[in-house]
Coordinates of C-alpha atoms (C1' of nucleotides) and ligand atoms in Angstrom, one line a residue:
Chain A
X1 CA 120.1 54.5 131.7
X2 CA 117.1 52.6 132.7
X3 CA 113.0 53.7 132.5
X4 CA 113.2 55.7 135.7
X5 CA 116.5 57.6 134.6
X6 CA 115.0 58.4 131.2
X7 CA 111.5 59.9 133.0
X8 CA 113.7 61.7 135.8
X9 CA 116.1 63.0 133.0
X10 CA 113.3 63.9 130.4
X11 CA 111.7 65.5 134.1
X12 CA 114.1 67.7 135.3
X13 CA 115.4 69.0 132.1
X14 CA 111.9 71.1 131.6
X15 CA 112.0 71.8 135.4
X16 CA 109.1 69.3 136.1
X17 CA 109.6 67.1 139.5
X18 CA 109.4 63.6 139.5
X19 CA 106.8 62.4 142.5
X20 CA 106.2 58.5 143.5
X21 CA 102.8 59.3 141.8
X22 CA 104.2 60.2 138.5
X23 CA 106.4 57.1 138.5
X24 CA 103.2 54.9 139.6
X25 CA 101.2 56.3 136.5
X26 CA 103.8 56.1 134.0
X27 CA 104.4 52.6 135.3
X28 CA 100.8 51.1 134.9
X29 CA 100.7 52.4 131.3
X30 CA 103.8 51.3 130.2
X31 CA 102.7 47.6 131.4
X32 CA 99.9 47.6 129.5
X33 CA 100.1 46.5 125.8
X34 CA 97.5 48.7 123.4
X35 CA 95.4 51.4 125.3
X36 CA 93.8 52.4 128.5
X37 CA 91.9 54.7 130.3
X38 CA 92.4 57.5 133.0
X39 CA 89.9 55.7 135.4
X40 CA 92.0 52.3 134.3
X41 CA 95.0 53.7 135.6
X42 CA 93.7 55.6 138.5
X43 CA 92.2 52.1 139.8
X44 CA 95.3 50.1 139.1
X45 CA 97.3 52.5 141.4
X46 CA 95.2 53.1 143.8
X47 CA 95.5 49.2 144.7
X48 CA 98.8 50.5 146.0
X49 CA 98.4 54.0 147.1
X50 CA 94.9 54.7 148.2
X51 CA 94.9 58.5 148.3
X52 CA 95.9 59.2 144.6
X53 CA 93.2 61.5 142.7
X54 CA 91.7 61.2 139.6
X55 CA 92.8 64.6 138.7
X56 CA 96.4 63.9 139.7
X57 CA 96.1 61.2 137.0
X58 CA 94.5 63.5 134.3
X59 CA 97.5 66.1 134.9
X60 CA 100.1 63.7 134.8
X61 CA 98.6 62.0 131.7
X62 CA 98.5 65.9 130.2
X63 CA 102.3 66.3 131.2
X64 CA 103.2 62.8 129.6
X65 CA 101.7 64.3 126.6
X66 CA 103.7 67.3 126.5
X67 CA 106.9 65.2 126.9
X68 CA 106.1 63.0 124.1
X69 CA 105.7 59.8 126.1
X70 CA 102.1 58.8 125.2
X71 CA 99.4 59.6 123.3
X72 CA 95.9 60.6 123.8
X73 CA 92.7 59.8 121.9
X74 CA 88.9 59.3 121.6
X75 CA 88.1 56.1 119.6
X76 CA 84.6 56.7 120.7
X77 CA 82.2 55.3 123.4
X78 CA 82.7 58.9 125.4
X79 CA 85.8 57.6 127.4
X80 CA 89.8 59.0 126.4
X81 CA 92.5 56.2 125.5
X82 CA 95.6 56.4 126.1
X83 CA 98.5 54.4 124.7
X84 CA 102.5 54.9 125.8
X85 CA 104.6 55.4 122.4
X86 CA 108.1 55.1 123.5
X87 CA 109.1 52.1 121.0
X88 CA 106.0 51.4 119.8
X89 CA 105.3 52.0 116.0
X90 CA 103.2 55.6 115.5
X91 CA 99.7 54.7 114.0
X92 CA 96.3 55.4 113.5
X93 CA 93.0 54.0 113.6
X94 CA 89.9 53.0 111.9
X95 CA 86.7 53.3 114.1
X96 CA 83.8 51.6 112.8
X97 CA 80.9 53.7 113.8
X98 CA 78.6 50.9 113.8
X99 CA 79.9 47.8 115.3
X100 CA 83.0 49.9 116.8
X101 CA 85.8 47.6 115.2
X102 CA 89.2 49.2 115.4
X103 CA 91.6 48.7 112.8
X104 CA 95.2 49.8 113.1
X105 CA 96.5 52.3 110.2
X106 CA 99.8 53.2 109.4
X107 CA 100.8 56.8 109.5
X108 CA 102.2 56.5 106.0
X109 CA 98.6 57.0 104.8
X110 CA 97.9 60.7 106.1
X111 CA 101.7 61.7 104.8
X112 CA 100.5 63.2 101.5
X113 CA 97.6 65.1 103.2
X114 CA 100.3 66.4 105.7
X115 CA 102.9 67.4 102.9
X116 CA 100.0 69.0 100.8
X117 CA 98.8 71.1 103.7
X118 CA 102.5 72.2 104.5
X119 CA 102.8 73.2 101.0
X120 CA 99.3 75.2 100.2
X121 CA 98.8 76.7 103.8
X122 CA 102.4 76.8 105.2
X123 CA 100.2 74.8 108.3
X124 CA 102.3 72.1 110.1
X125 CA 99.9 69.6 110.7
X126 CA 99.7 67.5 114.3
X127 CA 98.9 64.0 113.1
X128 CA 99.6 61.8 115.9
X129 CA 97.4 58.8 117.0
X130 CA 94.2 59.7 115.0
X131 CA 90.7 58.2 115.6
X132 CA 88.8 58.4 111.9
X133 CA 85.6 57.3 111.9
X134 CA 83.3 55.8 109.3
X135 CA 81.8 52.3 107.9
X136 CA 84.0 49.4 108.3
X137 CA 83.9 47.2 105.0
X138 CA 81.5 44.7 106.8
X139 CA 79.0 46.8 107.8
X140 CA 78.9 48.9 104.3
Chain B
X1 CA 58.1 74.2 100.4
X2 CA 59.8 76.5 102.8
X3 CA 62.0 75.8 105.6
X4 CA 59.4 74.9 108.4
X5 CA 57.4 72.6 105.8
X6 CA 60.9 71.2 104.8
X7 CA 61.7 70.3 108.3
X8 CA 58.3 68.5 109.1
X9 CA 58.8 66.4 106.0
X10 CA 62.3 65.5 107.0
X11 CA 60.7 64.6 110.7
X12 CA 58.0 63.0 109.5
X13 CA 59.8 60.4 107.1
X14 CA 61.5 59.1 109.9
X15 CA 59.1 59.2 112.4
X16 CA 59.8 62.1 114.3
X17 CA 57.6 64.9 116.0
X18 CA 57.9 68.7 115.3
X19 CA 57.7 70.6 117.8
X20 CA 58.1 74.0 119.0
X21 CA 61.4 73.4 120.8
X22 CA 62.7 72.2 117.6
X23 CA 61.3 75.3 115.7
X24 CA 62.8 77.6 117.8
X25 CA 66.1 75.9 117.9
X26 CA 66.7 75.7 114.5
X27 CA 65.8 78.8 113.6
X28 CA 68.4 80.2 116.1
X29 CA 70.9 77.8 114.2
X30 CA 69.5 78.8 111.0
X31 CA 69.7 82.8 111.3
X32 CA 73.9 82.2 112.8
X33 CA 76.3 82.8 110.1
X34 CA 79.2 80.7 110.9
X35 CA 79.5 78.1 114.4
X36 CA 77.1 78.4 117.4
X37 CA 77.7 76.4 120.7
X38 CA 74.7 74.3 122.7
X39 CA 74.7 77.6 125.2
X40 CA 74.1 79.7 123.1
X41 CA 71.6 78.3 121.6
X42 CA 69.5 77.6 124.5
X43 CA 70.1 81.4 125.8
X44 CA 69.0 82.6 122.3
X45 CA 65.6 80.4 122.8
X46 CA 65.1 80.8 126.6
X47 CA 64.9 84.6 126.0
X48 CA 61.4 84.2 124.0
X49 CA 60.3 80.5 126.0
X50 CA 62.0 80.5 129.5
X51 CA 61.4 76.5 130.2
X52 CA 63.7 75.4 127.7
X53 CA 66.0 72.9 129.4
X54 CA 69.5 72.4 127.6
X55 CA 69.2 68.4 127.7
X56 CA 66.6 69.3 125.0
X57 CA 69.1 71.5 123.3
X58 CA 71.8 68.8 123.5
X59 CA 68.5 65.8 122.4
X60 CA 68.0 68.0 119.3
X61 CA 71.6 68.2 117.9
X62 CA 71.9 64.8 118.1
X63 CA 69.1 64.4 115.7
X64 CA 69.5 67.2 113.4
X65 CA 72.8 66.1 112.8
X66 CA 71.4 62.5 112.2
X67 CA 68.9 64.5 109.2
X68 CA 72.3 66.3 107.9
X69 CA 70.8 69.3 108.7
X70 CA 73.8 70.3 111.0
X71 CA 77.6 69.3 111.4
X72 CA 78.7 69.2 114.8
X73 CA 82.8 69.6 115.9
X74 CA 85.2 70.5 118.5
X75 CA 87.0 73.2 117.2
X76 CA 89.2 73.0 120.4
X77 CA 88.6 75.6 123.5
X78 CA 86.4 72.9 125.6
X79 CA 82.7 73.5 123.9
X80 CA 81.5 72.1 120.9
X81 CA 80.3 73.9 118.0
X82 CA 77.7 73.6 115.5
X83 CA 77.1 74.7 112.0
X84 CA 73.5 74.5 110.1
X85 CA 74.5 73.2 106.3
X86 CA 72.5 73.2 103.8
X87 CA 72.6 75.1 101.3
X88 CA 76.2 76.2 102.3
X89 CA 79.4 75.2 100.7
X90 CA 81.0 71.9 102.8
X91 CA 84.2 72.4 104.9
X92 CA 86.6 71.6 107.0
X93 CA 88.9 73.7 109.5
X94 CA 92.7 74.2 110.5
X95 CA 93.3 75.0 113.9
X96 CA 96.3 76.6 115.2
X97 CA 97.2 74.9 118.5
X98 CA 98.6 77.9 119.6
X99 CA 97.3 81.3 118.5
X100 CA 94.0 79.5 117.9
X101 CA 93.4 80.9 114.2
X102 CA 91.1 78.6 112.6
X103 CA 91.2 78.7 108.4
X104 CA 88.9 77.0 106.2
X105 CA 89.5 73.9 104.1
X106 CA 87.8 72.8 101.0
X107 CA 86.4 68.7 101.2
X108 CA 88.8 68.1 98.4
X109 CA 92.2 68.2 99.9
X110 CA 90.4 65.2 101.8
X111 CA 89.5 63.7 98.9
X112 CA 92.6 61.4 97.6
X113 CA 92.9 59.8 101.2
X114 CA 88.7 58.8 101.4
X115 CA 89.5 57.3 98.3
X116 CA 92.6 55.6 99.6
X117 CA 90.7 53.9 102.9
X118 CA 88.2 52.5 100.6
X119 CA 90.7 51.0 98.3
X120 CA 92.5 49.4 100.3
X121 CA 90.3 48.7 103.3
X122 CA 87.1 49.3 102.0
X123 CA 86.3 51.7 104.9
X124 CA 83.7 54.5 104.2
X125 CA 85.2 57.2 106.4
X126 CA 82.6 59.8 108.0
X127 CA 84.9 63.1 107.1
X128 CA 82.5 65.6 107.7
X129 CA 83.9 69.4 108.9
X130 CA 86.5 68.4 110.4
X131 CA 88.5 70.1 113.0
X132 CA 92.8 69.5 112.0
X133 CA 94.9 70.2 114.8
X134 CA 98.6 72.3 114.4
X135 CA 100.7 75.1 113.9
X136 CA 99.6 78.1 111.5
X137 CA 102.1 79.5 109.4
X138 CA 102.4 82.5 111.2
X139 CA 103.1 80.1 114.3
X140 CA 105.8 78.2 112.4
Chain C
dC1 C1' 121.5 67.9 157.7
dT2 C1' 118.4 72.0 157.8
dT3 C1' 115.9 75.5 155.5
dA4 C1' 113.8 78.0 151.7
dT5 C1' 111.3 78.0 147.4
dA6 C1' 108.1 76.7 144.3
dA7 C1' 106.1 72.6 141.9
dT8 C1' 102.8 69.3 142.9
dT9 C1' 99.1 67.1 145.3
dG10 C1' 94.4 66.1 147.3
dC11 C1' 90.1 67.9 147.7
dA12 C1' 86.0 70.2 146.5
dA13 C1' 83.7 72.8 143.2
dT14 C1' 82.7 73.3 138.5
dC15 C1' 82.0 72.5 133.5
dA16 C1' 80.1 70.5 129.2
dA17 C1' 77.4 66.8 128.0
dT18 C1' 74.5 62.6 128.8
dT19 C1' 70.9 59.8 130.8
dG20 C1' 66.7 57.9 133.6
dC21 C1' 62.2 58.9 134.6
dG22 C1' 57.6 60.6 135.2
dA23 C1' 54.7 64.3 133.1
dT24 C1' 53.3 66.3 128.8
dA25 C1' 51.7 66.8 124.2
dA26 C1' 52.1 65.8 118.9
dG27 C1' 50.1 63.1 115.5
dC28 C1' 46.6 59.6 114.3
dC29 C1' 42.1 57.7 114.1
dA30 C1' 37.2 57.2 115.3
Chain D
dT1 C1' 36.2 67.2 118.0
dG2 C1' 37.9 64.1 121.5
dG3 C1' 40.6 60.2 123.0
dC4 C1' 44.7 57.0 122.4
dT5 C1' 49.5 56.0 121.7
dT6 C1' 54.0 57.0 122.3
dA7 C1' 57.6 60.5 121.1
dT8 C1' 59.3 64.2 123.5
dC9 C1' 60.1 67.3 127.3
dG10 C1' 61.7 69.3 131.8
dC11 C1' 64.1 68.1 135.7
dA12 C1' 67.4 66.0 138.5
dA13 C1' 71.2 63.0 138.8
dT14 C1' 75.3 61.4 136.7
dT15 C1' 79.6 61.2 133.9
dG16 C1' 84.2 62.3 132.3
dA17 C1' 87.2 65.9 132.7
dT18 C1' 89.0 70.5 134.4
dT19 C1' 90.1 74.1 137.8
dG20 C1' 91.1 77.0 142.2
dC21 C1' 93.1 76.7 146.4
dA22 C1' 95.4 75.6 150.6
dA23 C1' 98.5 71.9 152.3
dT24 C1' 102.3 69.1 151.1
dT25 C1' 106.8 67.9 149.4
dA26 C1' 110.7 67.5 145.8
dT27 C1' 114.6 69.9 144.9
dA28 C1' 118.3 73.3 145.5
dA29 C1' 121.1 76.2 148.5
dG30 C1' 123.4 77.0 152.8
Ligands
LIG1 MN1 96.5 52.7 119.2
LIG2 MN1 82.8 75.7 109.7
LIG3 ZN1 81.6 47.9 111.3
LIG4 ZN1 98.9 80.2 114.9

DNA sequence: CTTATAATTGCAATCAATTGCGATAAGCCA
DNA sequence: TGGCTTATCGCAATTGATTGCAATTATAAG
């Protein structure tokens, strides 16, 4: 079963549809290596199709979401990244909030917190992709 | 030193003017028990001083939070929320993604992972009441 | 293949928040 | 007190993102 098979599969078992603009979307993020943005993608496809919305993109990125496909955050600078996850290796990052250096994080670090929170509050954390922010060691 | 003379000092050390905008907001900030959003804020001020434009609102957030005198987070919902600090005991939040209950969380559950980030990559994180994302127990 | 149904789209309007700019006024000094 | 400097304000425009709605179209049934 190839990309398209896994979407349309993944698609039709939760009823959604699979449209040539989903496909397009899903397409220009999974080419890209690290993250992007709505207005990124929307531009890419456009190239191709000239009449797909920006809100088509932001309600297909939301439904890529639900199914687990990518992941969304805000590493700061007022514009939402986006990153696909099928294969990748979960992480987080480190947002400097003065020279806005990014440094990957593995999830392993937020495990204990999670397992701590389980145990005290019976609350089931949703850790996925975090931005924390703070004061990179070379600007402390 | 009371509240208004502590708040010209703290303006004044860095430069900054008081004024009556900033009076008013943050004594609507200060007299809330608990979150407040930007709106209502500005409709709290505009009933006493109608020309009150909510740029200012938004302008005098930024630097209250930048004299610690207010947290700012997104507590989920689409609006921001802000909560005047001192004097009160620091926090953060769990938010239930899906009934929306939010409980409160003392800084220390956060502590052994600040201490962790610094260790090893001698990043200062910024964890300052925080909104945490998942499922309350009930939810579960 | 044709038709029916309902999910999806494009478009325009809207929302929360931010920004540029000329007018105003707070703080400082004579 | 009165004038100078420049931080701050109100206003309008803009940004990133969301939503309501009528038209379109992907899918299932005949
Ligand atoms: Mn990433
Ligand atoms: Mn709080
Ligand atoms: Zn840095
Ligand atoms: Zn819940």
């Amino acid at each position: 079963m190839d990309q398209l098979d896994e979407l349309y599969t993944a698609l039709r078992e939760t009823g959604y549809r699979l449209t040539p603009q989903r496909m397009m979307i899903l397409d220009v993020i999974r080419h890209r290596t690290g993250h992007i943005t709505a207005e990124q993608i929307h531009s890419a496809v456009v190239d191709t199709y000239p009449y797909l919305d920006i809100s088509t993109v932001y309600r297909t990125l939301e439904l890529l979401k639900d199914l687990h496909l990518i992941s969304e955050t805000k590493l700061g600078g007022g514009v939402t990244q986006y990153e696909y996850k099928v294969g990748k290796k979960p992480h987080h990052h480190l947002v400097c909030r003065k020279c806005g250096e990014t440094i990957s994080l593995g999830v392993q670090v937020l495990q204990p917190v999670e397992h701590l929170l389980l145990e005290e509050y019976g609350f089931q954390v949703d850790f996925d992709h975090l931005a924390i922010f703070g004061r990179c060691a070379h600007c402390l």
